[in-house]
Short mmCIF file of C-alpha atoms in Angstrom, two decimals:
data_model
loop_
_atom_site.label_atom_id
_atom_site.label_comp_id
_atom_site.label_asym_id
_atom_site.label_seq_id
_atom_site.Cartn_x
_atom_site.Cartn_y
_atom_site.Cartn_z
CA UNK A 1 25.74 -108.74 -18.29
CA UNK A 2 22.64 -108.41 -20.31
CA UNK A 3 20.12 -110.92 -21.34
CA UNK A 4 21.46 -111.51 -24.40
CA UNK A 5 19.80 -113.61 -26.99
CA UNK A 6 22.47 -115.86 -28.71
CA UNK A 7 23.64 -116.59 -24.92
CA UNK A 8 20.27 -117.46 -23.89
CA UNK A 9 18.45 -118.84 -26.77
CA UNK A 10 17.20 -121.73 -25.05
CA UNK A 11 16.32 -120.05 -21.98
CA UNK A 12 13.88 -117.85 -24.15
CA UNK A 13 12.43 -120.50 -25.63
CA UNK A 14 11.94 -122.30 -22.10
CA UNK A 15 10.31 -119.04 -21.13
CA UNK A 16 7.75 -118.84 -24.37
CA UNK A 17 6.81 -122.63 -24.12
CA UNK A 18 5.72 -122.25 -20.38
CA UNK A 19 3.50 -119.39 -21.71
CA UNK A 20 2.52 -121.73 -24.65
CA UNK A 21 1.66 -124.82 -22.31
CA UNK A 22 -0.51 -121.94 -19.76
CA UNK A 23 -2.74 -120.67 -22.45
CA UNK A 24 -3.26 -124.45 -24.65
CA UNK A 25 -3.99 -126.12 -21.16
CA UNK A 26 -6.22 -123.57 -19.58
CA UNK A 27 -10.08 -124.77 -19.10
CA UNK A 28 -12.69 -124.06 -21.95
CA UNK A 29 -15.05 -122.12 -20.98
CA UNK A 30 -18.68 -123.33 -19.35
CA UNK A 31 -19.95 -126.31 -21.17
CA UNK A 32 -17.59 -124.67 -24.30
CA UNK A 33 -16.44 -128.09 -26.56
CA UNK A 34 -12.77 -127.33 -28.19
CA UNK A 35 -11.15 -130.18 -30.35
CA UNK A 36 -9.54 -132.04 -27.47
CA UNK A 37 -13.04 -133.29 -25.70
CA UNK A 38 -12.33 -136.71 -25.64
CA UNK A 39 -16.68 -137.21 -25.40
CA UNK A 40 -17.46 -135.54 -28.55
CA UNK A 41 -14.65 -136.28 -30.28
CA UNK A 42 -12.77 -139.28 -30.50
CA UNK A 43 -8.52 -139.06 -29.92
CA UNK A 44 -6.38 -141.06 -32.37
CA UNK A 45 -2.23 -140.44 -32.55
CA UNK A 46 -1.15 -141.29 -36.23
CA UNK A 47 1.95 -141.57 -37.75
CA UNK A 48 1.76 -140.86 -41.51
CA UNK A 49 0.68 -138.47 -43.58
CA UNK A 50 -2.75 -139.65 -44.99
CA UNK A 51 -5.35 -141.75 -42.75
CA UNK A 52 -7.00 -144.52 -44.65
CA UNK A 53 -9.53 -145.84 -42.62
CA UNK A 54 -13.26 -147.66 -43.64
CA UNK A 55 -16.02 -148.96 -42.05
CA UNK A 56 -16.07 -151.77 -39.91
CA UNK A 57 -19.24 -154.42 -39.77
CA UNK A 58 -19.50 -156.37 -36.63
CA UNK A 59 -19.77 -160.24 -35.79
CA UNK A 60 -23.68 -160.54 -36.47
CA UNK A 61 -26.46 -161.96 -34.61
CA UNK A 62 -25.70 -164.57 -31.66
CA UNK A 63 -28.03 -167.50 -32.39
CA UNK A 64 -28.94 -170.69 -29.99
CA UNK A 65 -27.26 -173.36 -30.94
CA UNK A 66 -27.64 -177.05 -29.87
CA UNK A 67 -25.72 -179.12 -27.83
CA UNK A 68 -22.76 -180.65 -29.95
CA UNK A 69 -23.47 -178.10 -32.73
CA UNK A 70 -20.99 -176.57 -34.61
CA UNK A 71 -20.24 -173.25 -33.10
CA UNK A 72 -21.35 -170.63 -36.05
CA UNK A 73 -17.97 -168.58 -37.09
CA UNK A 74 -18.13 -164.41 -37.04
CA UNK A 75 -17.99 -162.99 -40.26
CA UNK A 76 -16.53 -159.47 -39.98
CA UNK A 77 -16.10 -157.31 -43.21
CA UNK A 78 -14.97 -153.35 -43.65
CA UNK A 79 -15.74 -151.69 -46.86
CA UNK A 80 -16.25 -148.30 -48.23
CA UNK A 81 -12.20 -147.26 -48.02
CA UNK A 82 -11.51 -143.64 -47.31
CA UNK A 83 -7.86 -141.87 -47.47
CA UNK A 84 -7.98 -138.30 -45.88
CA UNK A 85 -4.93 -136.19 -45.72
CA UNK A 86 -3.45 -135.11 -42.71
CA UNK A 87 -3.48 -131.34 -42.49
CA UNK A 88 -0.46 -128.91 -41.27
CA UNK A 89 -0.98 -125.67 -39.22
CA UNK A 90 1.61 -123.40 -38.46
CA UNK A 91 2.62 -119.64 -37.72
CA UNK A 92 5.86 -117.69 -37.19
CA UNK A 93 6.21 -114.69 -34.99
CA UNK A 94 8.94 -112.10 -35.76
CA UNK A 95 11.11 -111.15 -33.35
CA UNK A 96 13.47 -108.36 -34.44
CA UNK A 97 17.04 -109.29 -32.71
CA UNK A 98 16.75 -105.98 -30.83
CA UNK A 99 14.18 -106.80 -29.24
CA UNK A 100 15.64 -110.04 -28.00
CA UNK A 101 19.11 -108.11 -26.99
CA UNK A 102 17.62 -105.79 -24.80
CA UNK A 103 14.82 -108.36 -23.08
CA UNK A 104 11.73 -106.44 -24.18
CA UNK A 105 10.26 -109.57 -23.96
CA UNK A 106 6.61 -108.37 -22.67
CA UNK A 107 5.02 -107.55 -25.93
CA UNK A 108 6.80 -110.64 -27.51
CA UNK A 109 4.94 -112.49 -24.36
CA UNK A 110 1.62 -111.20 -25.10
CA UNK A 111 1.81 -112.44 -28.97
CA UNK A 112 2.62 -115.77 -28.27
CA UNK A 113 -0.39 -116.01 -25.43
CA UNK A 114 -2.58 -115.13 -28.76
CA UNK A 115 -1.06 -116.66 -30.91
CA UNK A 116 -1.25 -120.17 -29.30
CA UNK A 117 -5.17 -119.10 -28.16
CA UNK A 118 -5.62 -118.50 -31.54
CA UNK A 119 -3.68 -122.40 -32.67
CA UNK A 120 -6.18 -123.69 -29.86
CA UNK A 121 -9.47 -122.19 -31.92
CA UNK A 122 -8.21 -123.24 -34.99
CA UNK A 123 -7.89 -126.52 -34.08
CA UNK A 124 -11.80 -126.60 -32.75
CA UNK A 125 -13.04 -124.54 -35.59
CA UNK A 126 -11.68 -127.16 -38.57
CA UNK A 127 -12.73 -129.83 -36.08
CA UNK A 128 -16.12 -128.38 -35.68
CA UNK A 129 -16.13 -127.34 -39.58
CA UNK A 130 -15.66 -130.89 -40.81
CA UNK A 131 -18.17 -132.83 -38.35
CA UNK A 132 -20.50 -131.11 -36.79
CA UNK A 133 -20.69 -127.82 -38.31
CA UNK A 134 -21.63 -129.38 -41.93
CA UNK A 135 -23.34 -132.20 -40.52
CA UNK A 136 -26.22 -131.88 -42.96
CA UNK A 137 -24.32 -130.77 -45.86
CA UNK A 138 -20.57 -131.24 -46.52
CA UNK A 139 -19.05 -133.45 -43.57
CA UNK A 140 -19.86 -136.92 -45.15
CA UNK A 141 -19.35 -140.45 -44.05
CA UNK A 142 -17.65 -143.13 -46.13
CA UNK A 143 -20.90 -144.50 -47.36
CA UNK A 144 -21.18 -141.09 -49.03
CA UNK A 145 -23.88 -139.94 -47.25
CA UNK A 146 -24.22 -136.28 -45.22
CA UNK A 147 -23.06 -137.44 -40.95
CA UNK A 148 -26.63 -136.77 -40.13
CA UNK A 149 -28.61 -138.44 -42.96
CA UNK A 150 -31.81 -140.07 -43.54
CA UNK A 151 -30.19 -142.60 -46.21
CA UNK A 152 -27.21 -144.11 -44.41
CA UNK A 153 -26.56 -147.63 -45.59
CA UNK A 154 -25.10 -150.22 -43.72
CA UNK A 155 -22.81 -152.90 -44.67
CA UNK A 156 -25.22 -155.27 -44.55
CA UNK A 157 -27.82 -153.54 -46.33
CA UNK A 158 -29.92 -151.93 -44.49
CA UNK A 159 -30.76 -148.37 -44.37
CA UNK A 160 -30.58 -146.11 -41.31
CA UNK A 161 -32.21 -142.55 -40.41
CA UNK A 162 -30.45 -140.94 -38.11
CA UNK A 163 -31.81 -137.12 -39.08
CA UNK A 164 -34.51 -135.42 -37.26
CA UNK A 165 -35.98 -132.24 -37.69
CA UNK A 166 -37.93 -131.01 -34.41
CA UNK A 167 -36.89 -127.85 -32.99
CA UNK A 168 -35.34 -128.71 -29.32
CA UNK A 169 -37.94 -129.32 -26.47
CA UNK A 170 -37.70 -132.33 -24.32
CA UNK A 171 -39.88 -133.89 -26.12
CA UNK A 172 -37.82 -133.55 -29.65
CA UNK A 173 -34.80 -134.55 -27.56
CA UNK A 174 -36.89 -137.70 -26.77
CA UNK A 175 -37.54 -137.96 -30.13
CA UNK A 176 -33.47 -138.18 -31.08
CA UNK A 177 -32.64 -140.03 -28.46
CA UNK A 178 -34.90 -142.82 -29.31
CA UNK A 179 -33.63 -142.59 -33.06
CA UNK A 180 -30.65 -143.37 -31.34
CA UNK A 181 -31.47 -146.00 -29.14
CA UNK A 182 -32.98 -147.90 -32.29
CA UNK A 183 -30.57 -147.46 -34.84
CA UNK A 184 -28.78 -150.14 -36.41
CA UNK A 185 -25.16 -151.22 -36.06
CA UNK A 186 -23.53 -152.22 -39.53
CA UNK A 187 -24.04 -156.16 -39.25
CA UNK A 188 -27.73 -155.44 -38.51
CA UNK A 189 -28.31 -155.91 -35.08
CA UNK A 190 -28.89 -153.11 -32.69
CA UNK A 191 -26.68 -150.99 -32.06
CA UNK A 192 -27.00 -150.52 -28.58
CA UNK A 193 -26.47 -146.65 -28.14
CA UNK A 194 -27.18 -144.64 -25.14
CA UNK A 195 -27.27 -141.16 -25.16
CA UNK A 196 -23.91 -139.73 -23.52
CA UNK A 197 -23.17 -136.63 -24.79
CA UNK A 198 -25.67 -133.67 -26.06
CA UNK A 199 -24.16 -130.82 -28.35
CA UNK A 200 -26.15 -127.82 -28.95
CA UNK A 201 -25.95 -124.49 -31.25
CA UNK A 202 -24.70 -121.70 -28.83
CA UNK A 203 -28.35 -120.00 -28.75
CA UNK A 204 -29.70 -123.55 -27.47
CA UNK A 205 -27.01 -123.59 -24.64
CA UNK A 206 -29.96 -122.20 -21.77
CA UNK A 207 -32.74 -124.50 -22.85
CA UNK A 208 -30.75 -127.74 -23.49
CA UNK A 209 -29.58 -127.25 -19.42
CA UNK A 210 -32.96 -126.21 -18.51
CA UNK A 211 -33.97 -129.65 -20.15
CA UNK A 212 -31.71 -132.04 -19.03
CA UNK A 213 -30.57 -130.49 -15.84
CA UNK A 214 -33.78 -129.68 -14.35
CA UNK A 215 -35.00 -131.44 -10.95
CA UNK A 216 -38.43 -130.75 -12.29
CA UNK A 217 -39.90 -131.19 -15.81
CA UNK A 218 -39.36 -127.58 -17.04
CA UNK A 219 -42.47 -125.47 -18.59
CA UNK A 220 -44.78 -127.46 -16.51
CA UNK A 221 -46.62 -126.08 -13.33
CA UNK A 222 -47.01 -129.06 -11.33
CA UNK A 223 -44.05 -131.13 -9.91
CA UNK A 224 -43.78 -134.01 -11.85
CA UNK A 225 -40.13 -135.89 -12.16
CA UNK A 226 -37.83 -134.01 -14.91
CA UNK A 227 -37.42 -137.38 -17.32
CA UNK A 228 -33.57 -136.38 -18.37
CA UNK A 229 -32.66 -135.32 -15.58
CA UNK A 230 -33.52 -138.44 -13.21
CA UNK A 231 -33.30 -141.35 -16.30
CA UNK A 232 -29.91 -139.52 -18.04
CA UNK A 233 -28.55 -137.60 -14.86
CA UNK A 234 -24.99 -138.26 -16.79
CA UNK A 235 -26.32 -136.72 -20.12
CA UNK A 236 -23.53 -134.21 -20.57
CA UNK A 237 -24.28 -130.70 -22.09
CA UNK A 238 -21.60 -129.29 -24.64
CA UNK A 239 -21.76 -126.23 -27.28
CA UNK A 240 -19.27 -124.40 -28.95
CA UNK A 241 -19.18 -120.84 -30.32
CA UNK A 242 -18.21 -122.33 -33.84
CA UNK A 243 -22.06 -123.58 -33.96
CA UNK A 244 -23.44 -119.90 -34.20
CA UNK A 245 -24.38 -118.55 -37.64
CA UNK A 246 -21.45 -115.58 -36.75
CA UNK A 247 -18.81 -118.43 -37.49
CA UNK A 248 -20.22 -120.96 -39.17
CA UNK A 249 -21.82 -120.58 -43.19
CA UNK A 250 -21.90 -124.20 -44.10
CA UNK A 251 -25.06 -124.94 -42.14
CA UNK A 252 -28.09 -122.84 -42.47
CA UNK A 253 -29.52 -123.83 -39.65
CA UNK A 254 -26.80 -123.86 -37.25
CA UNK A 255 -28.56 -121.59 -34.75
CA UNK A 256 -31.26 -124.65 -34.39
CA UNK A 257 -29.28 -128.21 -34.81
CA UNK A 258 -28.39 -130.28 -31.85
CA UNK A 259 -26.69 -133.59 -31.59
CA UNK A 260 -26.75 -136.48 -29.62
CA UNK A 261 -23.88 -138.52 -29.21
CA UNK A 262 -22.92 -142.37 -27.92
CA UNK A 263 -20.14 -143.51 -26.13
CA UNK A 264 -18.85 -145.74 -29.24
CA UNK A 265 -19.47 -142.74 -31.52
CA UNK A 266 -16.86 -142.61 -34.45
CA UNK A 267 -16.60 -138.29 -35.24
CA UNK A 268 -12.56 -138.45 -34.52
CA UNK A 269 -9.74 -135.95 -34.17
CA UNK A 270 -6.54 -137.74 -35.53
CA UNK A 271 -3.45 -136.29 -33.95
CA UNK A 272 -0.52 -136.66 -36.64
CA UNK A 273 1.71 -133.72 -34.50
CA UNK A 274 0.92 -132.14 -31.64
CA UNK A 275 1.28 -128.82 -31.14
CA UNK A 276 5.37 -127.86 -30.93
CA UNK A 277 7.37 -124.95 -31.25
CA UNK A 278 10.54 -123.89 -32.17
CA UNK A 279 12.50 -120.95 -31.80
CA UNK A 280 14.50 -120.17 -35.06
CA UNK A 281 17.72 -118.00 -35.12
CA UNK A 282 17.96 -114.99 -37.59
CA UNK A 283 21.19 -116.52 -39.52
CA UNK A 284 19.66 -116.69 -42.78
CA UNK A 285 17.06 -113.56 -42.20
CA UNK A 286 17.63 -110.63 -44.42
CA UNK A 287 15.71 -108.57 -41.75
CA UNK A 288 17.49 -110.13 -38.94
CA UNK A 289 15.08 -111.30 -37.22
CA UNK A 290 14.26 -114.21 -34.78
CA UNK A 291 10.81 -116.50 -35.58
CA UNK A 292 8.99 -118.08 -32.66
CA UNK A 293 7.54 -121.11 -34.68
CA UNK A 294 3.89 -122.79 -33.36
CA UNK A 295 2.44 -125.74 -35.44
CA UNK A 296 0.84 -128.95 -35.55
CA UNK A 297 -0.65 -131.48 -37.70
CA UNK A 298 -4.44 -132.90 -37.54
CA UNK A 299 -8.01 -133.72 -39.55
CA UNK A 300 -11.21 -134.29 -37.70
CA UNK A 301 -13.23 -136.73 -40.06
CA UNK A 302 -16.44 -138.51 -38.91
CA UNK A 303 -15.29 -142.14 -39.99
CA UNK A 304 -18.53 -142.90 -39.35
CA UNK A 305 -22.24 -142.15 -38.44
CA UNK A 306 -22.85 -145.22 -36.01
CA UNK A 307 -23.59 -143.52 -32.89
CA UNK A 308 -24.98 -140.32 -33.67
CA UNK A 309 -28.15 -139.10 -34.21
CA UNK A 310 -29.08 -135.45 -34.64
CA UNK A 311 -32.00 -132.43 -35.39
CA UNK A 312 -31.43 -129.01 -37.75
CA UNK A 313 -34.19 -128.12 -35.79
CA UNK A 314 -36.49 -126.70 -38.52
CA UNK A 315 -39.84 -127.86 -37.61
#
């Protein structure tokens, strides 16, 4: 009996998801940031078809109060409303019934692996695109302003810096990192932020390891204590290929910028679909052919810049 394709539709498919699930699961490479890093980018599941989302101010200042006072009352407030559409991906591959009659499967195989590697860089590349990768230019936060700005504006009034412009050295990085150890929250009070995550340009990968992840401070000739390395030994290192000038024209000086990153950072990947597939029968195909279907639905947005902090690295 051969392996014939309307008998074993569903066995085909089985076989083409496994390969699908293989190739979207398998590890990034070194230090290599995709979409799905839950450090540098925040996971949301949502269920329509345009986020509306806006920035959130916090209780305010605790204050003593005295004994039988009236316990002062939180006064949270959001403002500056933003609706983003969700965005749809999705790509067919052909399969000509032949092919599927006489189970010449292997080339069929090898497409979907590249196809699905190429769903998983798409996904990182708009993330990347829409946060990081036009940090200084078109990804903007709802108070209008570029993610890395030096005119941010809280809800309470105040204005926050959160761009730098040192080139990276461990003492630049110092520099950022205390910009984000200082900066505001949106009630006014400190924000509280420790450095957590550090995302580089792909030609800053070396040196931002060589800084952080040195036992020794590196470019010295004596031993003193590497500062990152023993006071932010959990500093984690990221970069992605999509910050190289080869992929990336929005920023000019993507080869240079680095970003530092908070725990409660708000740069988020909202999940409308995840990625599915479908394998669609040739009955309405004028060529006859079968279509292996791979899509999902997404938008990266940066819903805000609280927690973030970051260098173009141009001086």
């Amino acid at each position: 009996m051969s392996f014939n394709s309307g008998a074993n539709a569903d066995l085909v498919q089985t076989r083409l998801d496994s390969l699908v699930k293989e190739e979207w699961d398998y590890p990034s490479q070194p230090d290599e940031v995709t979409s799905s890093d839950t450090l540098f980018f925040k996971q949301e599941s949502f269920d329509k078809g345009s986020y509306v989302h806006e920035e959130i101010q916090g209780p305010g200042q605790f204050n003593e109060i005295a004994e039988e006072q009236d316990v002062e009352e939180a006064s949270p407030r959001s403002g500056n409303l933003v609706t983003t559409r969700i965005r749809k991906y999705a790509k067919d591959l052909p399969i000509p019934d032949e092919v599927m009659d006489d189970a010449q499967m292997g080339a069929v195989d090898y497409e979907v692996g590249l196809m699905v590697r190429n769903a998983k860089q798409a996904s990182t590349d708009y993330a990347m695109r829409r946060t990081y990768g036009d940090a200084f230019g078109g990804a903007d936060t709802p108070d209008g302003a570029d993610l890395i700005s030096n005119s941010h504006t809280t809800l309470s009034g105040d204005t926050v810096d959160n761009l730098e412009t040192g080139a990276l050295t461990a003492a630049n990085l110092e520099v950022v990192v205390r910009s984000l150890r200082r900066q505001r929250a949106q009630d006014g009070t400190l924000g509280g932020h420790t450095a957590a995550g550090l995302l580089v340009a792909l030609n800053l990968h070396e040196d931002a390891f060589e800084i952080t992840k040195s036992e020794l401070a590196p470019g010295t000739s004596d031993n003193q204590k590497n500062y990152w390395s023993n006071v932010y030994p959990g500093l984690r290192v990221g970069t992605s290929s999509f910050l190289h000038s080869d992929y990336n024209t929005l920023n000019t000086n993507v080869n240079t910028s680095y970003f530092v990153v908070s725990r409660n950072h708000q740069i988020t990947r909202v999940s409308r679909k995840a990625l599915s597939t479908k394998l669609v029968p040739p009955d309405t195909d004028r060529k006859d052919r079968w279509f292996y279907r791979v899509k999902f639905r997404e938008v990266a947005i940066p819903k805000s810049w609280v927690g973030t902090s970051g260098s173009n690295g141009t001086a």
